[in-house]
Amino acid sequence: RAVHAARAAFESGPWPKMKPADRQRVLFKLGDLVLEHADELARLETLDNGKPIFESRQVDIPMVANCFHYFAGWATKLAGETLPVNPAYFNYPLREPLGVVAAIIPWNFPMIMVGWKAAPALAAGNCVIVKPAELTPLTAIRLGELALAAGVPPGVLNILPGKGSIAGEALVRHPGVDKVSFTGSTEIGRHIMKAGADTMKKLTLELGGKSPNIVFADADLDVAVKGVAAGIFYGKGEVCAAGSRLLVEASIADEFVAKLAERAQKLKPGDPLDPKTRLGALVSEKQMNTVLGYVETGTKEGAKLVAGGKRAPINGKGWFVEPTVLDQVDNAMRVAQEEIFGPVLSVIRFTDVDDAVKQANDSPFGLAAGVWTRDVKKAHAVARRLQAGTVWINMYNFYDAGMPFGGYKASGFGRDLGPECLRDYTQVKSVWVSIE
């Protein structure tokens, strides 16, 4: 029924035929409504996901609004061009919407992902079905209500809660869906590629990561410690681009790890609804057990536990895990090669620039990376050599609606955000007119 509603809205409804300036006004209004309801949405997000209310209210909700405001502007700027192919013909390409887009989103950033995917798809004139994660559907449902209030016509933005194995699978296989935009695990991404092949689905896949955060001896170590900690402990480590591998130059490794462990030990899990809390609860008991299982695996493989590593319930309740640092990790260990998706950092030593780049790229993933150094030449040179879709220099985990985000290798293909992603929500038609 959701696909039928979206297909009918696309083929006979007002949205694709609407003046771009009118679509722009509707999407901008939706961004305004997100800000007007920020406190409500942030509370829903924290109740659903367990992240601190500070993150939900001060980071996630403004980012969602920014997405709708930014891509609203693009509704009036998706232009074609005339091409000098032959003087006997007038030639021009039309950039048109794809049709019905299914956005299948994860539980770690439930509302941000709606903004990342729905905003550009709608700006391009598509109709969208959002399939939120079964663990965290509340803010997507509320956003659907706000979209109607903003003037989005019925059927244009559909919210379809359900299990990925049922609702998600049905969308991937449905012949009435023209494109799937998915954020989640590499394993499910591979399955979507296979399942969507029969109906020739267009795909954007933003998948797993095991991102290296590289600290050179010439970095500002105090600043780097703060950045590395934020890179793995922000969002409880349930972040696709989390800097979960710390590659630190051997000459400063002991000093740096000691400072990092001290910082980790001071970061205590707390009530996610307390504005002062900076480390919330993992999304589920299952995820908590997975994370703790990796800590046990790492120590058995030879890693040294220097901070955290245990469950940290509050009044005996909650799926809280201490900020964890594993030192003396070899890059071949499971904790260095597999995505843990929790507040667990693996520390790996390197000897020089070439060794750092080699170990950083020795991963099936290529989503993001960080570089910490005072040497500008080194920073840019290393950034070019890293196999990653995003490289942060002397910073980590920053995003903007205007900057594309996506992965190399097993971290997927296609891009969210930025002008680049609009290509993935449109198709080009070449028109020839004989004038001689």
JSON list of C-alpha atoms in Angstrom, two decimals, residues 3 20 24 30 52 79 125 149 151 154 181 190 193 218 241 244 252 258 264 269 271 279 301 321 338 370 383:
[
{"chain": "A", "resi": 3, "resn": "VAL", "atom": "CA", "xyz": [4.42, 1.74, -2.71]},
{"chain": "A", "resi": 20, "resn": "PRO", "atom": "CA", "xyz": [10.40, 24.01, -8.00]},
{"chain": "A", "resi": 24, "resn": "GLN", "atom": "CA", "xyz": [11.33, 24.68, -2.05]},
{"chain": "A", "resi": 30, "resn": "LEU", "atom": "CA", "xyz": [9.34, 21.29, 7.10]},
{"chain": "A", "resi": 52, "resn": "PRO", "atom": "CA", "xyz": [22.15, 11.61, 25.54]},
{"chain": "A", "resi": 79, "resn": "ALA", "atom": "CA", "xyz": [19.27, 22.65, -14.22]},
{"chain": "A", "resi": 125, "resn": "GLY", "atom": "CA", "xyz": [10.85, 15.64, -7.18]},
{"chain": "A", "resi": 149, "resn": "ALA", "atom": "CA", "xyz": [1.58, 19.94, 8.27]},
{"chain": "A", "resi": 151, "resn": "GLY", "atom": "CA", "xyz": [2.24, 20.97, 2.97]},
{"chain": "A", "resi": 154, "resn": "PRO", "atom": "CA", "xyz": [-0.34, 12.77, 0.76]},
{"chain": "A", "resi": 181, "resn": "SER", "atom": "CA", "xyz": [19.02, 4.24, -0.38]},
{"chain": "A", "resi": 190, "resn": "ARG", "atom": "CA", "xyz": [25.39, -7.15, -0.10]},
{"chain": "A", "resi": 193, "resn": "MET", "atom": "CA", "xyz": [22.42, -5.70, -4.08]},
{"chain": "A", "resi": 218, "resn": "ASP", "atom": "CA", "xyz": [54.22, 16.12, 15.85]},
{"chain": "A", "resi": 241, "resn": "ALA", "atom": "CA", "xyz": [32.33, 6.53, 10.87]},
{"chain": "A", "resi": 244, "resn": "SER", "atom": "CA", "xyz": [37.48, 2.87, 16.23]},
{"chain": "A", "resi": 252, "resn": "ILE", "atom": "CA", "xyz": [54.55, 8.82, 21.72]},
{"chain": "A", "resi": 258, "resn": "ALA", "atom": "CA", "xyz": [47.93, 6.99, 29.23]},
{"chain": "A", "resi": 264, "resn": "ALA", "atom": "CA", "xyz": [38.04, 7.52, 29.19]},
{"chain": "A", "resi": 269, "resn": "PRO", "atom": "CA", "xyz": [27.59, 6.67, 31.55]},
{"chain": "A", "resi": 271, "resn": "ASP", "atom": "CA", "xyz": [20.77, 8.95, 32.46]},
{"chain": "A", "resi": 279, "resn": "LEU", "atom": "CA", "xyz": [27.57, 8.89, 27.37]},
{"chain": "A", "resi": 301, "resn": "GLU", "atom": "CA", "xyz": [43.75, -12.29, 21.24]},
{"chain": "A", "resi": 321, "resn": "VAL", "atom": "CA", "xyz": [29.03, 0.07, 28.66]},
{"chain": "A", "resi": 338, "resn": "GLU", "atom": "CA", "xyz": [35.46, -6.06, 12.44]},
{"chain": "A", "resi": 370, "resn": "GLY", "atom": "CA", "xyz": [41.37, 11.11, 10.81]},
{"chain": "A", "resi": 383, "resn": "ALA", "atom": "CA", "xyz": [44.82, 12.39, 3.22]}
]
